[in-house]
Every structure is written in structure tokens, then in C-alpha cells.
Short mmCIF file of C-alpha atoms in Angstrom, two decimals:
data_model
loop_
_atom_site.label_atom_id
_atom_site.label_comp_id
_atom_site.label_asym_id
_atom_site.label_seq_id
_atom_site.Cartn_x
_atom_site.Cartn_y
_atom_site.Cartn_z
CA MET P 7 122.46 112.69 92.99
CA SER P 8 125.33 115.30 94.19
CA ARG P 9 128.77 114.63 93.07
CA ARG P 10 131.26 113.20 95.77
CA ARG P 11 133.85 116.07 96.30
CA VAL P 12 137.32 114.61 96.41
CA VAL P 13 140.77 115.80 97.62
CA LEU P 14 143.42 113.85 95.79
CA LEU P 15 146.70 113.53 97.44
CA GLY P 16 149.58 112.30 95.24
CA SER P 17 147.86 113.45 92.10
CA THR P 18 150.82 113.01 89.76
CA GLY P 19 151.79 109.57 91.05
CA SER P 20 150.51 106.22 89.60
CA ILE P 21 147.32 106.15 91.97
CA GLY P 22 146.73 109.62 91.57
CA THR P 23 146.64 109.79 87.61
CA GLN P 24 144.58 106.69 87.60
CA ALA P 25 142.11 108.19 90.12
CA LEU P 26 141.71 111.08 87.59
CA GLU P 27 140.89 108.60 84.94
CA VAL P 28 138.09 107.44 87.13
CA VAL P 29 136.84 111.05 87.46
CA ARG P 30 136.87 111.32 83.89
CA ALA P 31 134.66 108.33 83.23
CA HIS P 32 132.44 109.57 85.96
CA PRO P 33 132.17 113.36 85.72
CA ASP P 34 128.58 113.35 87.02
CA ARG P 35 129.81 111.27 90.18
CA PHE P 36 132.93 112.91 91.36
CA GLU P 37 134.34 116.62 91.68
CA VAL P 38 137.89 117.34 92.26
CA VAL P 39 138.23 120.13 94.92
CA GLY P 40 142.02 119.89 96.00
CA LEU P 41 145.20 118.27 94.49
CA ALA P 42 148.50 117.59 96.06
CA ALA P 43 151.83 116.33 94.78
CA GLY P 44 155.35 116.39 95.96
CA ARG P 45 157.38 118.76 93.36
CA ASP P 46 155.87 118.24 89.94
CA ALA P 47 153.95 121.55 89.93
CA ALA P 48 153.64 121.68 85.98
CA THR P 49 151.55 118.57 85.98
CA VAL P 50 149.42 119.77 89.10
CA ALA P 51 148.90 123.09 87.16
CA ASP P 52 147.59 121.19 84.08
CA GLN P 53 145.48 118.85 86.12
CA ALA P 54 143.90 121.81 88.23
CA ARG P 55 143.07 123.46 84.69
CA GLU P 56 141.34 120.45 83.32
CA PHE P 57 139.26 119.63 86.51
CA GLY P 58 138.69 123.26 87.50
CA VAL P 59 140.26 122.99 90.93
CA ARG P 60 141.36 126.16 92.70
CA THR P 61 143.23 124.76 95.77
CA VAL P 62 146.34 122.91 95.32
CA ALA P 63 149.38 121.83 97.49
CA ILE P 64 153.02 121.08 96.65
CA GLY P 65 155.23 119.36 98.96
CA ASP P 66 158.43 121.09 97.83
CA PRO P 67 158.22 124.71 98.97
CA ALA P 68 160.44 126.10 96.04
CA ALA P 69 158.13 124.60 93.47
CA GLY P 70 155.15 125.73 95.37
CA HIS P 71 156.28 129.27 95.43
CA GLN P 72 157.18 129.05 91.73
CA LEU P 73 153.49 127.53 91.06
CA ALA P 74 152.06 130.33 93.18
CA ALA P 75 154.05 132.87 90.99
CA GLU P 76 152.88 131.63 87.72
CA HIS P 77 149.25 130.83 88.37
CA THR P 78 147.91 133.65 90.54
CA HIS P 79 144.56 132.29 90.15
CA LEU P 80 145.28 129.20 92.22
CA ASP P 81 145.37 129.06 96.11
CA VAL P 82 148.71 127.16 96.48
CA LEU P 83 149.65 125.63 99.63
CA ASP P 84 153.24 124.41 99.97
CA GLY P 85 155.54 122.35 102.01
CA PRO P 86 154.37 118.99 103.98
CA ASP P 87 152.37 121.19 106.35
CA GLY P 88 150.52 122.49 103.05
CA VAL P 89 149.75 119.05 102.03
CA THR P 90 148.45 118.22 105.44
CA GLU P 91 146.18 121.26 105.45
CA LEU P 92 144.86 120.60 101.98
CA ALA P 93 143.55 117.14 103.62
CA ARG P 94 141.61 119.23 106.02
CA LEU P 95 139.61 120.84 103.01
CA ASP P 96 135.82 120.63 103.20
CA ALA P 97 135.39 117.31 101.05
CA ASP P 98 133.39 114.16 101.06
CA LEU P 99 136.46 112.12 100.57
CA VAL P 100 140.30 112.15 100.78
CA LEU P 101 142.23 110.00 98.40
CA ASN P 102 145.46 109.50 99.84
CA GLY P 103 147.85 108.38 97.02
CA ILE P 104 151.09 109.55 98.68
CA THR P 105 154.14 107.30 98.83
CA GLY P 106 155.96 106.86 102.14
CA ALA P 107 155.55 107.96 105.81
CA VAL P 108 154.83 111.42 104.91
CA GLY P 109 151.30 110.44 104.15
CA LEU P 110 150.55 109.76 107.92
CA ALA P 111 149.95 113.17 108.71
CA PRO P 112 147.48 114.17 105.94
CA THR P 113 145.54 110.83 106.78
CA LEU P 114 145.18 111.96 110.37
CA ALA P 115 144.25 115.44 109.29
CA ALA P 116 141.59 114.20 107.25
CA LEU P 117 140.00 111.86 109.90
CA GLU P 118 140.22 114.64 112.46
CA THR P 119 137.86 116.67 110.26
CA GLY P 120 135.75 113.57 109.90
CA THR P 121 136.43 113.18 106.33
CA PRO P 122 136.60 109.49 105.15
CA VAL P 123 140.00 108.45 103.53
CA ALA P 124 140.27 106.17 100.68
CA LEU P 125 143.85 104.90 101.74
CA ALA P 126 146.55 104.07 99.02
CA ASN P 127 149.18 105.27 101.48
CA LYS P 128 149.68 102.06 103.27
CA GLU P 129 152.43 103.67 105.18
CA SER P 130 149.66 105.63 107.23
CA LEU P 131 148.76 102.26 108.85
CA ILE P 132 152.22 100.96 108.93
CA VAL P 133 153.64 103.79 110.62
CA GLY P 134 150.77 105.15 112.81
CA GLY P 135 148.31 102.28 112.98
CA ASP P 136 147.29 102.87 116.51
CA LEU P 137 146.83 106.49 115.82
CA VAL P 138 144.99 106.27 112.56
CA VAL P 139 142.66 103.55 113.87
CA ALA P 140 141.63 105.70 116.97
CA ALA P 141 141.18 108.57 114.67
CA ALA P 142 138.79 106.72 112.40
CA GLU P 143 136.96 105.15 115.03
CA ALA P 144 136.49 108.70 116.48
CA ALA P 145 135.28 110.00 113.07
CA GLY P 146 132.62 107.33 112.79
CA GLY P 147 134.40 103.95 112.57
CA ARG P 148 137.30 102.09 110.58
CA GLU P 149 134.73 100.49 108.13
CA THR P 150 133.33 103.63 107.02
CA HIS P 151 136.17 106.05 107.33
CA LEU P 152 139.12 103.89 106.02
CA VAL P 153 138.36 102.62 102.76
CA PRO P 154 141.05 100.31 101.29
CA VAL P 155 142.74 101.00 97.96
CA ASP P 156 145.33 98.48 97.47
CA SER P 157 143.98 95.63 95.41
CA GLU P 158 144.47 93.06 98.00
CA HIS P 159 142.67 94.79 100.72
CA SER P 160 139.85 96.13 98.37
CA ALA P 161 139.76 92.41 97.56
CA LEU P 162 139.47 91.42 101.29
CA ALA P 163 136.73 94.11 101.91
CA GLN P 164 134.62 92.91 99.16
CA CYS P 165 134.99 89.15 100.31
CA LEU P 166 134.29 90.20 103.67
CA ARG P 167 130.62 91.33 102.48
CA GLY P 168 129.87 87.39 102.09
CA GLY P 169 129.71 86.53 105.64
CA ARG P 170 129.44 87.74 109.21
CA ARG P 171 132.72 88.51 110.98
CA SER P 172 132.35 85.81 113.52
CA GLU P 173 132.29 83.37 110.52
CA VAL P 174 135.83 84.46 109.17
CA GLY P 175 138.48 81.71 109.52
CA ARG P 176 141.46 83.39 107.55
CA LEU P 177 142.40 86.40 105.42
CA VAL P 178 144.68 85.26 102.60
CA LEU P 179 146.52 87.88 100.64
CA THR P 180 148.12 86.96 97.52
CA ALA P 181 151.42 87.96 96.23
CA SER P 182 152.68 87.92 92.49
CA GLY P 183 156.13 86.90 93.82
CA GLY P 184 157.56 89.79 92.01
CA PRO P 185 160.34 89.63 89.28
CA PHE P 186 162.62 87.21 91.42
CA ARG P 187 160.00 84.49 92.10
CA GLY P 188 161.80 81.13 92.25
CA ARG P 189 165.30 82.40 92.55
CA SER P 190 167.70 81.62 95.40
CA ALA P 191 169.63 84.05 97.43
CA ALA P 192 172.79 83.41 95.59
CA GLU P 193 170.98 84.30 92.42
CA LEU P 194 169.92 87.68 93.81
CA ALA P 195 173.20 88.79 94.94
CA ASP P 196 174.05 90.72 91.98
CA VAL P 197 170.52 91.88 90.35
CA SER P 198 170.33 95.44 89.21
CA VAL P 199 167.91 98.14 89.95
CA GLU P 200 166.45 97.41 86.44
CA ASP P 201 165.89 93.80 87.21
CA ALA P 202 164.11 94.81 90.38
CA LEU P 203 161.74 97.21 88.58
CA ALA P 204 160.87 94.85 86.07
CA HIS P 205 157.54 93.67 87.93
CA PRO P 206 155.68 91.01 85.64
CA THR P 207 152.34 91.90 86.04
CA TRP P 208 151.77 95.53 87.79
CA GLU P 209 152.83 99.15 86.61
CA MET P 210 153.35 100.88 89.94
CA GLY P 211 156.09 103.55 91.38
CA PRO P 212 159.57 102.60 91.82
CA VAL P 213 159.50 102.34 95.74
CA VAL P 214 156.35 100.05 95.68
CA THR P 215 157.75 97.95 92.84
CA CYS P 216 161.11 97.40 94.54
CA ASN P 217 159.23 96.49 97.75
CA SER P 218 157.26 93.84 95.76
CA ALA P 219 160.55 92.42 94.49
CA THR P 220 161.84 92.01 98.07
CA LEU P 221 158.41 90.90 99.36
CA MET P 222 158.56 93.83 102.02
CA ASN P 223 155.38 95.15 100.23
CA LYS P 224 153.42 92.11 101.22
CA GLY P 225 154.72 92.26 104.72
CA LEU P 226 153.60 95.83 104.93
CA GLU P 227 150.18 94.71 103.42
CA LEU P 228 149.86 92.04 106.35
CA ILE P 229 150.28 94.85 108.77
CA GLU P 230 147.71 96.95 106.88
CA ALA P 231 145.23 94.08 106.84
CA HIS P 232 145.62 93.67 110.43
CA GLU P 233 144.78 97.21 111.34
CA LEU P 234 142.02 97.61 108.79
CA PHE P 235 140.03 94.53 109.52
CA ASP P 236 141.02 93.94 113.08
CA VAL P 237 141.91 90.26 112.33
CA PRO P 238 144.39 88.35 114.50
CA TRP P 239 147.82 87.68 113.33
CA ASP P 240 147.42 83.95 113.45
CA ARG P 241 144.39 84.47 111.02
CA LEU P 242 146.43 86.21 108.39
CA ASP P 243 148.35 84.59 105.55
CA VAL P 244 150.01 85.10 102.26
CA VAL P 245 150.27 82.67 99.24
CA VAL P 246 152.15 83.38 95.98
CA HIS P 247 149.89 83.68 93.02
CA PRO P 248 151.68 84.48 89.91
CA GLN P 249 148.86 85.46 87.49
CA SER P 250 147.82 88.52 90.01
CA VAL P 251 143.98 87.81 89.04
CA VAL P 252 143.02 86.49 92.37
CA HIS P 253 143.83 89.64 94.39
CA SER P 254 142.86 88.25 97.91
CA MET P 255 140.65 85.47 99.66
CA VAL P 256 138.71 85.16 102.73
CA GLU P 257 138.35 81.55 104.18
CA PHE P 258 135.42 81.00 106.50
CA VAL P 259 135.11 78.74 109.54
CA ASP P 260 133.16 76.09 107.40
CA GLY P 261 135.96 75.78 105.03
CA SER P 262 134.49 77.80 102.11
CA THR P 263 136.44 80.41 100.55
CA LEU P 264 135.45 83.53 98.71
CA ALA P 265 137.90 85.19 96.33
CA GLN P 266 138.06 88.41 94.30
CA LEU P 267 139.03 88.17 90.77
CA SER P 268 139.87 90.78 88.12
CA PRO P 269 142.77 91.73 85.91
CA PRO P 270 145.81 93.48 87.39
CA ASP P 271 144.51 96.99 86.72
CA MET P 272 144.55 99.41 89.71
CA ARG P 273 141.57 101.58 88.35
CA LEU P 274 139.09 98.89 89.45
CA PRO P 275 139.82 99.26 93.30
CA ILE P 276 140.39 102.88 92.95
CA GLN P 277 136.95 103.24 91.25
CA LEU P 278 135.21 101.21 93.95
CA ALA P 279 137.20 102.98 96.95
CA MET P 280 136.06 106.34 95.61
CA ALA P 281 132.40 105.29 95.20
CA TRP P 282 132.32 103.02 98.33
CA PRO P 283 130.29 101.06 99.27
CA GLN P 284 128.71 101.39 95.69
CA ARG P 285 129.80 99.95 92.53
CA LEU P 286 129.79 102.14 89.25
CA PRO P 287 128.52 100.83 86.02
CA HIS P 288 131.77 101.32 84.10
CA ALA P 289 134.34 98.58 83.57
CA PHE P 290 137.80 99.56 82.68
CA VAL P 291 138.81 95.91 82.41
CA ALA P 292 137.14 92.57 83.10
CA CYS P 293 138.42 88.95 82.96
CA ASP P 294 138.01 87.26 79.73
CA TRP P 295 137.02 83.77 80.82
CA THR P 296 137.59 82.33 77.59
CA ARG P 297 141.18 83.15 77.61
CA LEU P 298 142.08 82.83 81.21
CA SER P 299 143.58 79.16 81.21
CA GLN P 300 145.14 78.73 84.58
CA LEU P 301 145.36 80.07 88.25
CA THR P 302 148.17 78.79 90.30
CA PHE P 303 149.07 79.15 93.96
CA GLU P 304 152.37 78.21 95.71
CA PRO P 305 154.05 78.84 99.23
CA VAL P 306 156.16 81.89 99.84
CA ASP P 307 159.94 81.25 100.08
CA ARG P 308 160.50 83.04 103.37
CA SER P 309 164.23 81.85 103.56
CA THR P 310 164.95 83.67 100.49
CA PHE P 311 162.64 86.46 100.93
CA ARG P 312 163.14 87.39 104.72
CA ALA P 313 161.50 90.81 104.41
CA LEU P 314 158.07 89.09 105.05
CA ASP P 315 159.03 87.53 108.31
CA LEU P 316 160.64 90.80 109.33
CA ALA P 317 157.49 92.82 108.57
CA GLU P 318 155.33 90.39 110.44
CA SER P 319 157.29 90.55 113.53
CA ALA P 320 157.30 94.21 113.60
CA GLY P 321 153.61 93.93 113.11
CA ARG P 322 153.00 91.55 115.96
CA ARG P 323 155.08 93.88 118.35
CA ARG P 324 153.02 96.84 117.30
CA GLY P 325 153.78 100.20 118.96
CA THR P 326 156.65 102.02 116.99
CA TRP P 327 158.12 98.88 115.68
CA PRO P 328 156.23 99.11 112.19
CA ALA P 329 157.31 102.76 111.98
CA VAL P 330 161.12 101.69 112.45
CA LEU P 331 160.55 98.85 109.88
CA ASN P 332 159.08 101.19 107.34
CA ALA P 333 161.77 104.00 107.65
CA ALA P 334 164.69 101.57 107.71
CA ASN P 335 163.21 100.05 104.42
CA GLU P 336 162.64 103.36 102.77
CA VAL P 337 166.22 104.40 103.57
CA ALA P 338 167.63 100.96 102.31
CA VAL P 339 165.56 100.94 98.99
CA GLU P 340 166.89 104.50 98.26
CA GLY P 341 170.53 103.20 99.03
CA PHE P 342 169.94 100.32 96.65
CA PHE P 343 168.60 102.72 94.02
CA ASP P 344 171.96 104.81 94.38
CA GLY P 345 174.06 101.93 94.11
CA ARG P 346 175.31 102.18 97.69
CA ILE P 347 173.98 98.49 98.50
CA GLY P 348 172.95 95.47 96.77
CA PHE P 349 169.59 94.00 96.54
CA LEU P 350 169.90 91.53 99.32
CA ASP P 351 171.43 94.25 101.50
CA ILE P 352 168.15 96.02 101.68
CA THR P 353 166.88 93.48 104.13
CA GLY P 354 170.00 93.30 105.96
CA VAL P 355 169.59 97.00 106.81
CA VAL P 356 166.21 96.73 107.92
CA GLU P 357 167.10 93.61 110.10
CA ALA P 358 170.06 95.54 111.59
CA THR P 359 167.88 98.72 112.42
CA LEU P 360 165.07 96.54 114.18
CA GLU P 361 167.70 94.86 116.26
CA ALA P 362 169.38 98.27 117.26
CA TRP P 363 165.92 99.42 118.11
CA ALA P 364 165.28 96.76 120.73
CA GLY P 365 168.00 98.33 122.60
CA GLN P 366 166.04 101.79 122.80
CA ASN P 367 163.35 100.65 124.93
CA PRO P 368 160.59 101.41 122.57
CA GLY P 369 157.04 102.11 123.76
CA ASN P 370 153.71 102.69 122.38
CA PRO P 371 153.18 105.93 120.46
CA ARG P 372 151.16 108.45 122.44
CA ASP P 373 150.97 110.88 119.47
CA LEU P 374 152.24 111.76 116.23
CA SER P 375 155.41 113.25 117.69
CA ASP P 376 156.22 109.69 119.14
CA VAL P 377 155.94 108.13 115.69
CA THR P 378 158.06 110.93 114.02
CA SER P 379 160.63 110.63 116.55
CA ALA P 380 160.92 106.49 115.88
CA ASP P 381 160.77 107.39 112.27
CA ALA P 382 163.90 109.80 112.45
CA TRP P 383 165.75 107.57 114.49
CA ALA P 384 165.34 104.64 112.33
CA ARG P 385 166.38 106.79 109.30
CA ARG P 386 169.61 107.99 110.99
CA TYR P 387 170.52 104.29 111.98
CA ALA P 388 169.76 102.89 108.68
CA SER P 389 171.64 105.50 106.74
CA ARG P 390 174.69 104.40 108.74
CA ALA P 391 173.93 100.87 108.34
CA LEU P 392 174.32 101.31 104.67
CA THR P 393 178.03 101.29 104.84
CA ALA P 394 177.96 97.91 106.57
CA PRO P 395 174.77 96.14 106.27
CA ARG P 396 174.13 92.65 107.66
CA ALA P 397 173.12 91.07 104.42
CA VAL P 398 173.31 88.13 102.24
CA SER P 399 175.79 88.21 99.58
CA LYS P 400 176.26 85.43 97.19
CA GLY P 401 174.21 83.19 99.47
CA GLU P 402 176.24 83.73 102.53
CA VAL P 403 175.87 85.92 105.55
CA VAL P 404 178.38 88.59 105.90
#
């Protein structure tokens, strides 16, 4: 059997480095033919050397130029356009592990060349859902050309194998609840960045970890599930599951439910996505059923963690609304990291930006430039809103 040729975007991040662990475990099944990262050129050079990769891309132009000068044997593409160009490389799969809206253009580029995308960059579907789905359908279908990497969506894809689509009642995504599960708004007023990044079960990048703390991440995942599986909004739900062992569930119309369980380790869904639809005979981790003592579930506290409702509202509105939601959230999270706003102000900035967007008479995006324009507008507005966010401080609206 020939090896699957993989282009890995975001190779130095959490998803990327774990994907390379999968390649190390299966050198007979995968060949890395392209690597891309934001600015960590030194690590990319080491990865290229180990895996015999000749073509790499660096999002930061200065870092790319330096890499090209120091490693003349590499074909170096630089800047955002370089990363997008790498996604067009002749390959069997593009694994997009980039964080943020910048991952949209490479996703579209890969699909436009007919290459399936293993998607860890949820922002591609959040920001450009209509465009990405249309490109996937044109390439051969969303089920074959958009393969989920997120553990929740990987779980749903696996459970959906257990019945016909006409038999599906609900998709239920699980949320760990993050580091602040059970706290009130008043108790969250003065939490620190370190507190927000202390996730109880998952090891992820800082932005995704902070989004998990606000539950924005789960809201984005709801939008992603809607786009990936073409399930109506009234058949999507979220439940808090602190153990992070049940990754998601599919409830069928007869009341039966299928759930996918595994330890909270991203290498399992990454490996499955890279080999989809096959399973490979290598388990990085597995449940120890002699020690797993309990699995608990509880409703989401939507009054405290308002980001979930904001995301669902934007997703229901479709068009450019999810792009504005995502952009405002990225700006707000950066403001929180920089100490310009408090934790609860993140949601306030997002809410203020969405309310202002309603006055812009937004329409449906016709192409990538429309999405980019909405994203840029939201970033400008959210940056101004950082100075006076509509947020909850010490439990009171200010």
C-alpha cells in the first residue's frame, strides 16, 4: 500500500507536533511532503530534516527569508500567501492545524485543488462556512473532503456510522466545563490569565484553552458541527462532562444513543483523521475500564458563560456573523492576555461588536474578500471596544 502524502499546516503547534508523532508511529502509512508554521523557522527546519521534507512555508516573511538563507536546500515559501500556496501542493491530504482565521485561505486552496482536508482549524468553518462547504462539495463532497480533527467532531463522525442520517435525532457535544466550571460571574471577575490557562484535562494552545474557559470554544464547535454534518440548529446540543472521556454523542430518533469514549489525548482523533476512514492498529492511549470510576454530566451554565449563546446566535444568522464573532473574540482574548481587559470583558467585547455589526446591514459572503472585509471590520471595532467593553464586572453589568 502506498503511503499517504500529507501537507501539515501548523507543524510547530500542538496539533502539528502530535500529528508528527502519528507519522513516526506509522512511517509505512504516511509521508510528509510539506510543512508550514507561523514564525518558528528553527523548529520547521528540524522537522524538515527529520522527515525528509523539501518544501516548507513560514507565515512570517522575515523568518522565512532567514530560513531560506540558512537552508538553501529547502524550497521556502513565505508570508500568508506562501502558506496558502503550500496547501496547493500535490498531496493526498492537507492537515490544517493553524490557529485562527488565517487558516481559511489555505483550507479553500486545498479544496480547490481537490485535496481532502483534515480540519483542526475550526475557524475555517466558522469564518467561511458557506464558502468551505461549497468548495468541499465541488471537490467531491463534504463527507470525503472535510475530515474533522477536533475530538468532539471526530466522535460525532464515528457515532454517525452507527445509523442512517434519517435516523439521527440530536448531536450532543460534550464540554469539560474548563477551569471555571461551577463558578459564578462574581467569582470570575478577577481571575488571571494563568487561571484561565489551567485547563483540567486537555493540553492545548493558549487561545483554544482560553476559549475553553469562556466556553466560546464550545460555541464555535457548535457552528462547526452544523456546517460539517448539515444538522439543523434545533438538533444540536451541549452538555458538560468534566471527565472528558465521552467526546460527543449521537442520539437517534428511537431514543438510543451512541457515544465515543477515549482518554483526552488528541493523538487518537488526529490519527483517525489522517487515515480516515480507516483505523490504524496503534493505540497511543486507551481507557482503563478497571480504573474509570464515574462519568458525570450536567447542564451548561449559560447565564455565567454567555459566549455559548452568542456563538449559537451568530451561527443561526449565518452569513458573515460567525466571522465577526470569531474576529472579535480573537481580539478580545489577545486583550485579556495583554492585561488590557478582564476575563469577563472578553464576552463583553464580542457582544458589543456583534451588536454594532447589526447596523452594517450585513449580507451573505460572495467570496473570500467579503469574509475578509467582515473580519477586518470586526477586528477594528473590537480593538476600540477593548477600552470600554460591555462586560460583567464583579457580577454586575457595567
